[in-house]
DNA sequence: AACAGTTCAGATAGTTCA
DNA sequence: TGAACTATCTGAACTGTT
C-alpha cells in the first residue's frame, strides 16, 4: 500500500522509517501486527463451523412457485397455522413462531412440562398457552436450532465487523498520511533549497 | 449495531487512545499537531456513526393515542363488573378478582359454604361478602386454575433464571477478557516501538 | 430477495404492602 | 383484600447480512 506510492522514493530513509513504523500500527494486514493476527485467528477458528455455510439453502426451491403472485398470503405456519412470510430455521413459520423458537430452542425440554397430556393443539389462538407443546411442535416439524447463532458466533461476527471497520479507517489514515508526507517533503525540500541558495 | 454495544465502544475508543498516544511517540515535534488533528478527524468519523441515536425510538415516539384512550375503560370484569385491564387466567377480570382467584382457586369448594342459597349476586360492592359465590362465579365464567403456576414451576423458573444469569456473567467476563487482551497487545506494541526507536 | 437478528410496547403472571 | 407494583413472555415491525 504505502510502498506502492511513488512519492515515498523521494523521502529520506529516516523519515521513511518513522512513517513506516507509524503506519504499521494502523495496518491490520501487516504481519507484525499481533492484534490483527489475534483477531484473524479467532475469526478463522469460529467461521469454519459447519453451520455457517448453508448447503440446504441452495437446494431449497420456493415453496409455491405456481402461485408466485399470490405467494405471500398462501404460506401457512407449520407450527400454528398463522400466515407465514417464508422459511425460518428451515421450515415455513410465522414471525411469532420464529421468535418463539429462537427464544426457546435451547431450553431444556425436560425442564418444561405440559399441564395436560403433552399433545395440546397448537393454533393461532392456543399457541401461547403451552410452551412445551409449542416448542415440541417446532421440533416435530423439524425446525433447526443449530441455525440459531450462538452468543459466541455473534461475538465473532462483531469482531469481524470491527476488523473490517478498522481496515477501512486504516485505509483512510494511510491516504491522509500520503497527502501529509508530500507536504512534509516539499517543505523540507524548500528549506534545503533556501539554505543552499543562502550559502 | 456495533455502536449500540457498550463493550465495543469501550474497545474501539480505547484502541484509538492507544494508537493516539503511540503515534505521538513517533511524531517529529514539528508535525505532531498535524497528526493529532488527523487522528481527531478519524476518531470523530468513528464515534459519530449515525446509529448512535436510535432512529427506531424516534419513529415509535407517538403511538396512536386514540386507541389507547378508548381501550382501557371499555373492559369489564366478568366476575364483578369492575373495570378490567385485560385477560387474567383466560378471562377478562379486574385486578382484585385476579388476585382473589389466584388465592382461592385451589381451595376445596366442598369446604366452602354460602350463607344463603349459593346464588349471591357478585358485583363490585358485594364481591367481598361471599367467598363461595365469588369463586363459583370465577369457575362459571371459566377462569382457569391450571394457568396458576405451581410451586414446582416457580422453582424451575428460578433455577432457569439463575442459569441464564450465570451464562450472562460468563459472557461479560469473556468480553472483558477481550478488552484486556487488546490493551495488553497495544501496550506491548508500544513498548516494542519505544525500544526500537531508543536503539 | 430471503432470512437471521433486534427492539419495543403490550399482555399477563407474580409480589408487596397498607 | 386490592391497588400498585415488578418480571417475563410475546409478536409486530423493524435492521442487517448474504
Short mmCIF file of C-alpha atoms (C1' of nucleotides) in Angstrom, two decimals:
data_model
loop_
_atom_site.label_atom_id
_atom_site.label_comp_id
_atom_site.label_asym_id
_atom_site.label_seq_id
_atom_site.Cartn_x
_atom_site.Cartn_y
_atom_site.Cartn_z
CA UNK A 1 0.00 0.00 0.00
CA UNK A 2 2.46 2.58 1.19
CA UNK A 3 5.37 1.11 -0.69
CA UNK A 4 3.45 1.35 -3.91
CA UNK A 5 3.31 5.06 -3.60
CA UNK A 6 5.97 6.61 -5.87
CA UNK A 7 6.27 9.63 -3.64
CA UNK A 8 7.92 7.59 -0.98
CA UNK A 9 11.01 7.15 -3.10
CA UNK A 10 11.79 10.78 -2.66
CA UNK A 11 11.80 10.79 1.12
CA UNK A 12 14.90 10.35 3.22
CA UNK A 13 15.30 6.97 4.86
CA UNK A 14 14.86 8.29 8.37
CA UNK A 15 11.55 9.85 7.58
CA UNK A 16 10.53 6.76 5.75
CA UNK A 17 11.27 4.61 8.75
CA UNK A 18 9.35 6.88 11.01
CA UNK A 19 6.30 6.92 8.87
CA UNK A 20 6.51 3.27 8.15
CA UNK A 21 6.63 2.20 11.75
CA UNK A 22 3.80 4.53 12.47
CA UNK A 23 1.66 3.20 9.74
CA UNK A 24 2.38 -0.30 10.88
CA UNK A 25 0.44 0.36 13.99
CA UNK A 26 -2.53 1.14 11.91
CA UNK A 27 -2.16 -1.54 9.36
CA UNK A 28 -4.01 -4.71 10.24
CA UNK A 29 -2.62 -6.51 7.25
CA UNK A 30 0.91 -6.19 8.43
CA UNK A 31 2.40 -9.50 9.52
CA UNK A 32 3.89 -7.95 12.58
CA UNK A 33 0.57 -6.80 13.86
CA UNK A 34 -0.20 -9.03 16.80
CA UNK A 35 -3.65 -7.73 17.32
CA UNK A 36 -4.91 -8.40 13.86
CA UNK A 37 -3.40 -11.85 13.96
CA UNK A 38 -5.25 -12.46 17.14
CA UNK A 39 -8.47 -11.37 15.56
CA UNK A 40 -7.86 -13.32 12.40
CA UNK A 41 -7.18 -16.45 14.36
CA UNK A 42 -10.35 -16.05 16.32
CA UNK A 43 -12.34 -15.47 13.21
CA UNK A 44 -10.86 -18.41 11.35
CA UNK A 45 -11.45 -20.68 14.26
CA UNK A 46 -15.10 -19.87 14.53
CA UNK A 47 -16.23 -19.37 10.98
CA UNK A 48 -15.16 -22.81 9.91
CA UNK A 49 -18.07 -24.22 11.87
CA UNK A 50 -20.42 -26.21 9.68
CA UNK A 51 -23.46 -24.14 10.49
CA UNK A 52 -22.09 -21.05 8.83
CA UNK A 53 -22.24 -22.32 5.28
CA UNK A 54 -25.61 -23.48 4.32
CA UNK A 55 -25.89 -26.14 1.65
CA UNK A 56 -29.55 -26.60 2.47
CA UNK A 57 -30.44 -23.15 1.34
CA UNK A 58 -29.19 -23.81 -2.15
CA UNK A 59 -31.26 -26.92 -2.65
CA UNK A 60 -34.41 -25.35 -1.44
CA UNK A 61 -36.94 -24.38 -4.03
CA UNK A 62 -39.58 -21.80 -3.50
CA UNK A 63 -42.47 -23.49 -1.76
CA UNK A 64 -45.20 -22.42 -4.10
CA UNK A 65 -43.91 -21.28 -7.44
CA UNK A 66 -47.14 -21.66 -9.33
CA UNK A 67 -48.83 -19.17 -7.08
CA UNK A 68 -45.98 -16.77 -7.45
CA UNK A 69 -48.08 -13.63 -7.44
CA UNK A 70 -50.24 -14.67 -4.55
CA UNK A 71 -47.40 -16.31 -2.72
CA UNK A 72 -47.37 -14.10 0.33
CA UNK A 73 -50.84 -14.93 1.63
CA UNK A 74 -50.74 -18.64 0.74
CA UNK A 75 -47.97 -19.61 3.12
CA UNK A 76 -49.02 -21.05 6.42
CA UNK A 77 -47.02 -21.51 9.59
CA UNK A 78 -46.15 -25.16 10.12
CA UNK A 79 -46.48 -24.70 13.86
CA UNK A 80 -49.64 -22.67 14.44
CA UNK A 81 -51.16 -22.20 11.01
CA UNK A 82 -50.89 -18.41 11.03
CA UNK A 83 -49.96 -16.65 7.79
CA UNK A 84 -46.25 -17.01 7.11
CA UNK A 85 -43.80 -14.97 5.06
CA UNK A 86 -41.29 -17.71 4.34
CA UNK A 87 -38.79 -20.07 5.85
CA UNK A 88 -37.41 -19.65 9.33
CA UNK A 89 -34.90 -22.10 10.68
CA UNK A 90 -35.57 -24.41 7.77
CA UNK A 91 -39.35 -24.51 7.99
CA UNK A 92 -42.17 -22.25 6.94
CA UNK A 93 -43.35 -20.40 10.01
CA UNK A 94 -44.95 -17.15 11.04
CA UNK A 95 -42.94 -14.36 12.62
CA UNK A 96 -44.14 -15.15 16.11
CA UNK A 97 -43.19 -18.82 15.98
CA UNK A 98 -39.85 -17.78 14.54
CA UNK A 99 -39.25 -15.52 17.53
CA UNK A 100 -40.61 -18.13 19.89
CA UNK A 101 -38.27 -20.77 18.50
CA UNK A 102 -35.22 -18.54 18.72
CA UNK A 103 -36.04 -17.78 22.34
CA UNK A 104 -36.81 -21.28 23.45
CA UNK A 105 -34.99 -23.75 21.24
CA UNK A 106 -32.07 -24.03 23.63
CA UNK A 107 -34.22 -24.55 26.70
CA UNK A 108 -34.07 -27.89 28.33
CA UNK A 109 -37.23 -29.72 27.26
CA UNK A 110 -37.07 -31.86 30.37
CA UNK A 111 -37.47 -28.73 32.46
CA UNK A 112 -40.64 -27.81 30.62
CA UNK A 113 -43.87 -29.59 31.20
CA UNK A 114 -47.28 -29.68 29.66
CA UNK A 115 -50.13 -29.25 32.12
CA UNK A 116 -52.11 -31.76 30.15
CA UNK A 117 -51.17 -34.82 28.18
CA UNK A 118 -48.35 -33.24 26.15
CA UNK A 119 -50.35 -33.12 22.97
CA UNK A 120 -52.02 -29.73 23.04
CA UNK A 121 -53.43 -28.48 19.76
CA UNK A 122 -51.32 -25.54 18.67
CA UNK A 123 -53.09 -22.93 16.63
CA UNK A 124 -53.08 -19.17 16.39
CA UNK A 125 -55.32 -18.88 19.47
CA UNK A 126 -53.81 -21.58 21.64
CA UNK A 127 -50.13 -21.21 20.76
CA UNK A 128 -49.42 -19.08 23.82
CA UNK A 129 -51.00 -21.47 26.26
CA UNK A 130 -48.48 -24.25 26.26
CA UNK A 131 -44.81 -23.54 25.84
CA UNK A 132 -43.95 -27.20 25.97
CA UNK A 133 -46.28 -28.30 23.21
CA UNK A 134 -45.47 -25.31 21.01
CA UNK A 135 -41.78 -26.00 21.28
CA UNK A 136 -42.36 -29.70 20.77
CA UNK A 137 -44.24 -28.94 17.59
CA UNK A 138 -41.40 -26.73 16.39
CA UNK A 139 -39.07 -29.68 16.71
CA UNK A 140 -41.68 -32.06 15.30
CA UNK A 141 -41.82 -30.14 12.04
CA UNK A 142 -38.00 -30.16 12.15
CA UNK A 143 -37.11 -26.56 12.78
CA UNK A 144 -33.36 -26.46 13.29
CA UNK A 145 -31.95 -24.97 16.42
CA UNK A 146 -28.43 -25.31 15.05
CA UNK A 147 -29.26 -22.45 12.70
CA UNK A 148 -29.63 -20.08 15.60
CA UNK A 149 -26.46 -18.11 16.16
CA UNK A 150 -24.87 -18.73 19.49
CA UNK A 151 -23.60 -15.87 21.62
CA UNK A 152 -20.12 -16.92 20.65
CA UNK A 153 -20.93 -16.67 16.96
CA UNK A 154 -22.45 -13.26 17.48
CA UNK A 155 -19.32 -12.14 19.27
CA UNK A 156 -17.15 -13.35 16.42
CA UNK A 157 -19.33 -11.54 13.92
CA UNK A 158 -18.90 -8.35 15.85
CA UNK A 159 -15.17 -8.85 15.86
CA UNK A 160 -15.19 -9.38 12.11
CA UNK A 161 -17.17 -6.24 11.61
CA UNK A 162 -14.81 -4.33 13.84
CA UNK A 163 -11.82 -5.56 11.87
CA UNK A 164 -13.48 -4.54 8.66
CA UNK A 165 -14.19 -1.08 10.00
CA UNK A 166 -10.66 -0.76 11.26
CA UNK A 167 -9.26 -1.70 7.89
CA UNK A 168 -11.41 0.99 6.39
CA UNK A 169 -10.19 3.63 8.79
CA UNK A 170 -6.61 2.46 8.32
CA UNK A 171 -7.01 2.97 4.64
CA UNK A 172 -8.31 6.44 5.30
CA UNK A 173 -5.46 7.14 7.63
CA UNK A 174 -2.88 5.95 5.15
CA UNK A 175 -4.39 8.10 2.46
CA UNK A 176 -4.11 11.04 4.81
CA UNK A 177 -0.54 10.08 5.54
CA UNK A 178 0.31 10.09 1.87
CA UNK A 179 -1.02 13.58 1.49
CA UNK A 180 0.71 14.67 4.64
CA UNK A 181 4.09 13.25 3.72
CA UNK A 182 4.00 15.02 0.42
CA UNK A 183 3.54 18.28 2.25
CA UNK A 184 6.41 17.50 4.62
CA UNK A 185 8.76 16.52 1.84
CA UNK A 186 8.07 19.59 -0.19
CA UNK A 187 8.53 21.78 2.87
CA UNK A 188 11.89 20.15 3.64
CA UNK A 189 12.90 20.46 0.06
CA UNK A 190 12.00 24.11 0.17
CA UNK A 191 14.11 24.55 3.31
CA UNK A 192 17.05 22.80 1.72
CA UNK A 193 16.77 24.94 -1.34
CA UNK A 194 16.57 28.10 0.72
CA UNK A 195 19.60 27.04 2.75
CA UNK A 196 21.72 26.15 -0.25
CA UNK A 197 20.88 29.34 -2.09
CA UNK A 198 21.55 31.27 1.12
CA UNK A 199 25.07 29.77 1.17
CA UNK B 1 -25.39 -2.14 15.87
CA UNK B 2 -21.79 -2.06 16.87
CA UNK B 3 -22.06 1.33 18.41
CA UNK B 4 -25.06 0.11 20.41
CA UNK B 5 -22.88 -2.33 22.21
CA UNK B 6 -21.19 -0.57 25.10
CA UNK B 7 -18.36 -3.08 25.18
CA UNK B 8 -17.35 -2.44 21.67
CA UNK B 9 -17.45 1.23 22.23
CA UNK B 10 -15.01 0.72 25.01
CA UNK B 11 -12.74 -1.33 22.88
CA UNK B 12 -12.61 0.88 19.88
CA UNK B 13 -12.18 4.09 21.81
CA UNK B 14 -9.52 2.52 23.94
CA UNK B 15 -7.69 1.39 20.88
CA UNK B 16 -7.79 4.79 19.37
CA UNK B 17 -6.42 6.21 22.57
CA UNK B 18 -3.61 3.73 22.47
CA UNK B 19 -2.84 4.41 18.89
CA UNK B 20 -3.04 8.06 19.50
CA UNK B 21 -0.52 8.05 22.29
CA UNK B 22 1.60 5.68 20.31
CA UNK B 23 1.63 7.90 17.31
CA UNK B 24 2.65 10.77 19.49
CA UNK B 25 5.74 8.85 20.48
CA UNK B 26 6.82 8.80 16.95
CA UNK B 27 5.88 12.22 15.91
CA UNK B 28 8.61 14.53 14.88
CA UNK B 29 7.81 17.52 17.09
CA UNK B 30 7.01 19.84 14.27
CA UNK B 31 4.35 17.62 12.80
CA UNK B 32 2.66 16.37 15.93
CA UNK B 33 -0.15 18.87 15.64
CA UNK B 34 -0.97 17.81 12.18
CA UNK B 35 -1.00 14.17 13.16
CA UNK B 36 -3.22 14.69 16.12
CA UNK B 37 -5.63 16.70 14.04
CA UNK B 38 -5.70 13.89 11.59
CA UNK B 39 -6.35 11.40 14.33
CA UNK B 40 -9.04 13.59 15.76
CA UNK B 41 -10.75 13.51 12.43
CA UNK B 42 -10.54 9.76 12.31
CA UNK B 43 -11.89 9.45 15.80
CA UNK B 44 -14.77 11.73 15.05
CA UNK B 45 -15.61 9.68 11.99
CA UNK B 46 -15.70 6.52 14.04
CA UNK B 47 -17.66 7.72 17.01
CA UNK B 48 -20.33 9.79 15.37
CA UNK B 49 -21.84 6.96 13.38
CA UNK B 50 -25.50 7.51 12.57
CA UNK B 51 -26.56 4.51 14.64
CA UNK B 52 -25.55 6.38 17.77
CA UNK B 53 -29.00 7.84 18.11
CA UNK B 54 -31.68 5.26 17.72
CA UNK B 55 -33.90 6.10 14.77
CA UNK B 56 -36.31 3.39 15.86
CA UNK B 57 -37.02 5.24 19.04
CA UNK B 58 -37.90 8.38 17.15
CA UNK B 59 -40.21 6.57 14.79
CA UNK B 60 -42.16 4.96 17.58
CA UNK B 61 -42.37 8.10 19.66
CA UNK B 62 -46.06 8.57 19.09
CA UNK B 63 -48.26 5.50 19.34
CA UNK B 64 -51.88 6.12 18.43
CA UNK B 65 -53.44 7.77 21.42
CA UNK B 66 -56.97 7.40 20.23
CA UNK B 67 -56.90 3.62 20.56
CA UNK B 68 -55.18 3.90 23.88
CA UNK B 69 -57.83 6.11 25.44
CA UNK B 70 -60.75 4.05 24.30
CA UNK B 71 -59.25 0.71 25.19
CA UNK B 72 -58.73 0.99 28.91
CA UNK B 73 -62.22 1.86 30.17
CA UNK B 74 -64.25 -0.45 27.93
CA UNK B 75 -63.28 -3.74 29.56
CA UNK B 76 -65.38 -5.08 32.34
CA UNK B 77 -64.64 -7.82 34.84
CA UNK B 78 -66.55 -10.98 34.03
CA UNK B 79 -66.92 -11.74 37.73
CA UNK B 80 -67.85 -8.46 39.43
CA UNK B 81 -68.25 -5.96 36.60
CA UNK B 82 -65.45 -3.69 37.78
CA UNK B 83 -63.22 -2.05 35.16
CA UNK B 84 -60.71 -4.55 33.84
CA UNK B 85 -57.34 -4.16 32.16
CA UNK B 86 -57.36 -7.40 30.24
CA UNK B 87 -57.32 -11.15 30.50
CA UNK B 88 -56.41 -13.00 33.65
CA UNK B 89 -56.42 -16.75 33.71
CA UNK B 90 -58.14 -16.80 30.34
CA UNK B 91 -60.99 -14.42 31.16
CA UNK B 92 -61.36 -10.67 31.34
CA UNK B 93 -61.29 -9.73 35.01
CA UNK B 94 -60.33 -6.87 37.28
CA UNK B 95 -57.15 -6.95 39.32
CA UNK B 96 -58.92 -7.82 42.52
CA UNK B 97 -60.73 -10.83 41.11
CA UNK B 98 -57.48 -11.90 39.54
CA UNK B 99 -55.80 -11.85 42.95
CA UNK B 100 -58.81 -13.46 44.57
CA UNK B 101 -58.78 -16.28 42.06
CA UNK B 102 -55.10 -16.95 42.49
CA UNK B 103 -55.52 -17.13 46.23
CA UNK B 104 -58.57 -19.33 46.25
CA UNK B 105 -58.67 -21.40 43.09
CA UNK B 106 -57.03 -24.37 44.74
CA UNK B 107 -59.27 -24.35 47.76
CA UNK B 108 -61.66 -27.21 48.14
CA UNK B 109 -65.09 -25.92 47.13
CA UNK B 110 -66.78 -28.50 49.31
CA UNK B 111 -65.17 -26.94 52.34
CA UNK B 112 -66.64 -23.55 51.49
CA UNK B 113 -70.25 -22.69 52.01
CA UNK B 114 -72.62 -19.91 51.10
CA UNK B 115 -74.64 -18.43 53.95
CA UNK B 116 -77.59 -18.09 51.64
CA UNK B 117 -78.79 -20.11 48.71
CA UNK B 118 -75.49 -20.32 46.85
CA UNK B 119 -76.50 -17.84 44.20
CA UNK B 120 -75.36 -14.47 45.55
CA UNK B 121 -75.17 -11.59 43.11
CA UNK B 122 -71.49 -10.67 42.70
CA UNK B 123 -70.75 -7.06 41.91
CA UNK B 124 -68.18 -4.50 42.88
CA UNK B 125 -69.98 -3.85 46.22
CA UNK B 126 -70.94 -7.38 47.15
CA UNK B 127 -67.93 -9.33 45.89
CA UNK B 128 -66.32 -9.46 49.34
CA UNK B 129 -69.39 -10.79 51.09
CA UNK B 130 -69.41 -14.36 49.81
CA UNK B 131 -66.21 -16.19 49.02
CA UNK B 132 -68.08 -19.26 47.86
CA UNK B 133 -70.22 -17.48 45.31
CA UNK B 134 -67.37 -15.32 44.07
CA UNK B 135 -65.19 -18.33 43.50
CA UNK B 136 -68.07 -20.23 41.95
CA UNK B 137 -68.60 -17.35 39.53
CA UNK B 138 -64.91 -17.39 38.65
CA UNK B 139 -65.25 -21.01 37.62
CA UNK B 140 -68.61 -20.34 35.98
CA UNK B 141 -67.07 -17.85 33.59
CA UNK B 142 -64.30 -20.43 33.03
CA UNK B 143 -61.31 -18.87 34.65
CA UNK B 144 -58.58 -21.49 34.51
CA UNK B 145 -56.86 -22.57 37.66
CA UNK B 146 -54.42 -24.65 35.65
CA UNK B 147 -52.83 -21.41 34.49
CA UNK B 148 -51.70 -20.62 38.00
CA UNK B 149 -48.12 -21.58 38.42
CA UNK B 150 -47.45 -24.33 40.89
CA UNK B 151 -44.65 -24.05 43.42
CA UNK B 152 -42.75 -26.63 41.39
CA UNK B 153 -42.99 -24.48 38.29
CA UNK B 154 -41.84 -21.45 40.24
CA UNK B 155 -38.85 -23.39 41.49
CA UNK B 156 -37.89 -24.47 37.99
CA UNK B 157 -38.25 -20.93 36.72
CA UNK B 158 -35.94 -19.62 39.39
CA UNK B 159 -33.43 -22.28 38.51
CA UNK B 160 -33.57 -21.41 34.85
CA UNK B 161 -33.22 -17.76 35.66
CA UNK B 162 -30.14 -18.49 37.69
CA UNK B 163 -28.61 -20.48 34.83
CA UNK B 164 -29.33 -17.68 32.42
CA UNK B 165 -27.70 -15.15 34.70
CA UNK B 166 -24.65 -17.31 35.06
CA UNK B 167 -24.31 -17.61 31.31
CA UNK B 168 -24.64 -13.86 31.02
CA UNK B 169 -21.94 -13.12 33.55
CA UNK B 170 -19.76 -15.67 31.84
CA UNK B 171 -20.21 -13.82 28.57
CA UNK B 172 -19.47 -10.48 30.23
CA UNK B 173 -16.31 -11.98 31.66
CA UNK B 174 -15.21 -13.11 28.22
CA UNK B 175 -15.88 -9.68 26.77
CA UNK B 176 -13.73 -8.16 29.47
CA UNK B 177 -11.02 -10.63 28.62
CA UNK B 178 -11.15 -9.47 25.03
CA UNK B 179 -10.83 -5.85 26.06
CA UNK B 180 -8.00 -6.72 28.36
CA UNK B 181 -6.05 -8.65 25.75
CA UNK B 182 -6.42 -5.79 23.32
CA UNK B 183 -5.00 -3.42 25.89
CA UNK B 184 -2.09 -5.74 26.59
CA UNK B 185 -1.29 -6.17 22.94
CA UNK B 186 -1.38 -2.44 22.35
CA UNK B 187 0.86 -1.77 25.32
CA UNK B 188 3.34 -4.40 24.19
CA UNK B 189 3.39 -2.89 20.79
CA UNK B 190 4.08 0.48 22.27
CA UNK B 191 6.93 -0.93 24.32
CA UNK B 192 8.42 -2.65 21.32
CA UNK B 193 8.24 0.50 19.28
CA UNK B 194 9.73 2.65 22.03
CA UNK B 195 12.56 0.18 22.44
CA UNK B 196 13.35 0.04 18.77
CA UNK B 197 13.47 3.81 18.40
CA UNK B 198 15.56 4.06 21.58
CA UNK B 199 18.10 1.92 19.84
"C1'" DA C 1 -34.95 -11.30 -2.04
"C1'" DA C 2 -34.64 -14.22 1.79
"C1'" DC C 3 -33.90 -14.81 6.30
"C1'" DA C 4 -31.42 -14.09 10.72
"C1'" DG C 5 -31.20 -10.78 14.47
"C1'" DT C 6 -33.08 -6.69 17.32
"C1'" DT C 7 -36.19 -3.60 19.54
"C1'" DC C 8 -40.14 -2.01 21.82
"C1'" DA C 9 -44.54 -1.94 23.66
"C1'" DG C 10 -48.28 -4.75 25.15
"C1'" DA C 11 -50.17 -8.66 27.77
"C1'" DT C 12 -50.39 -11.10 31.74
"C1'" DA C 13 -48.33 -13.71 35.65
"C1'" DG C 14 -46.41 -12.88 40.25
"C1'" DT C 15 -45.38 -9.85 44.52
"C1'" DT C 16 -45.80 -6.38 48.07
"C1'" DC C 17 -47.89 -3.67 51.41
"C1'" DA C 18 -51.29 -0.80 53.65
"C1'" DT D 1 -58.40 -7.67 50.21
"C1'" DG D 2 -56.93 -4.99 46.33
"C1'" DA D 3 -54.03 -1.20 44.36
"C1'" DA D 4 -49.85 -0.83 42.61
"C1'" DC D 5 -46.10 -2.53 41.58
"C1'" DT D 6 -42.22 -5.99 39.06
"C1'" DA D 7 -40.92 -9.66 35.87
"C1'" DT D 8 -41.34 -12.19 31.89
"C1'" DC D 9 -43.09 -13.59 27.56
"C1'" DT D 10 -44.93 -12.35 23.13
"C1'" DG D 11 -45.11 -10.68 18.46
"C1'" DA D 12 -45.14 -6.80 15.07
"C1'" DA D 13 -42.11 -4.26 12.83
"C1'" DC D 14 -38.10 -3.16 12.14
"C1'" DT D 15 -32.44 -3.63 10.75
"C1'" DG D 16 -28.53 -6.17 8.90
"C1'" DT D 17 -26.18 -9.67 6.11
"C1'" DT D 18 -25.52 -12.75 2.44
#
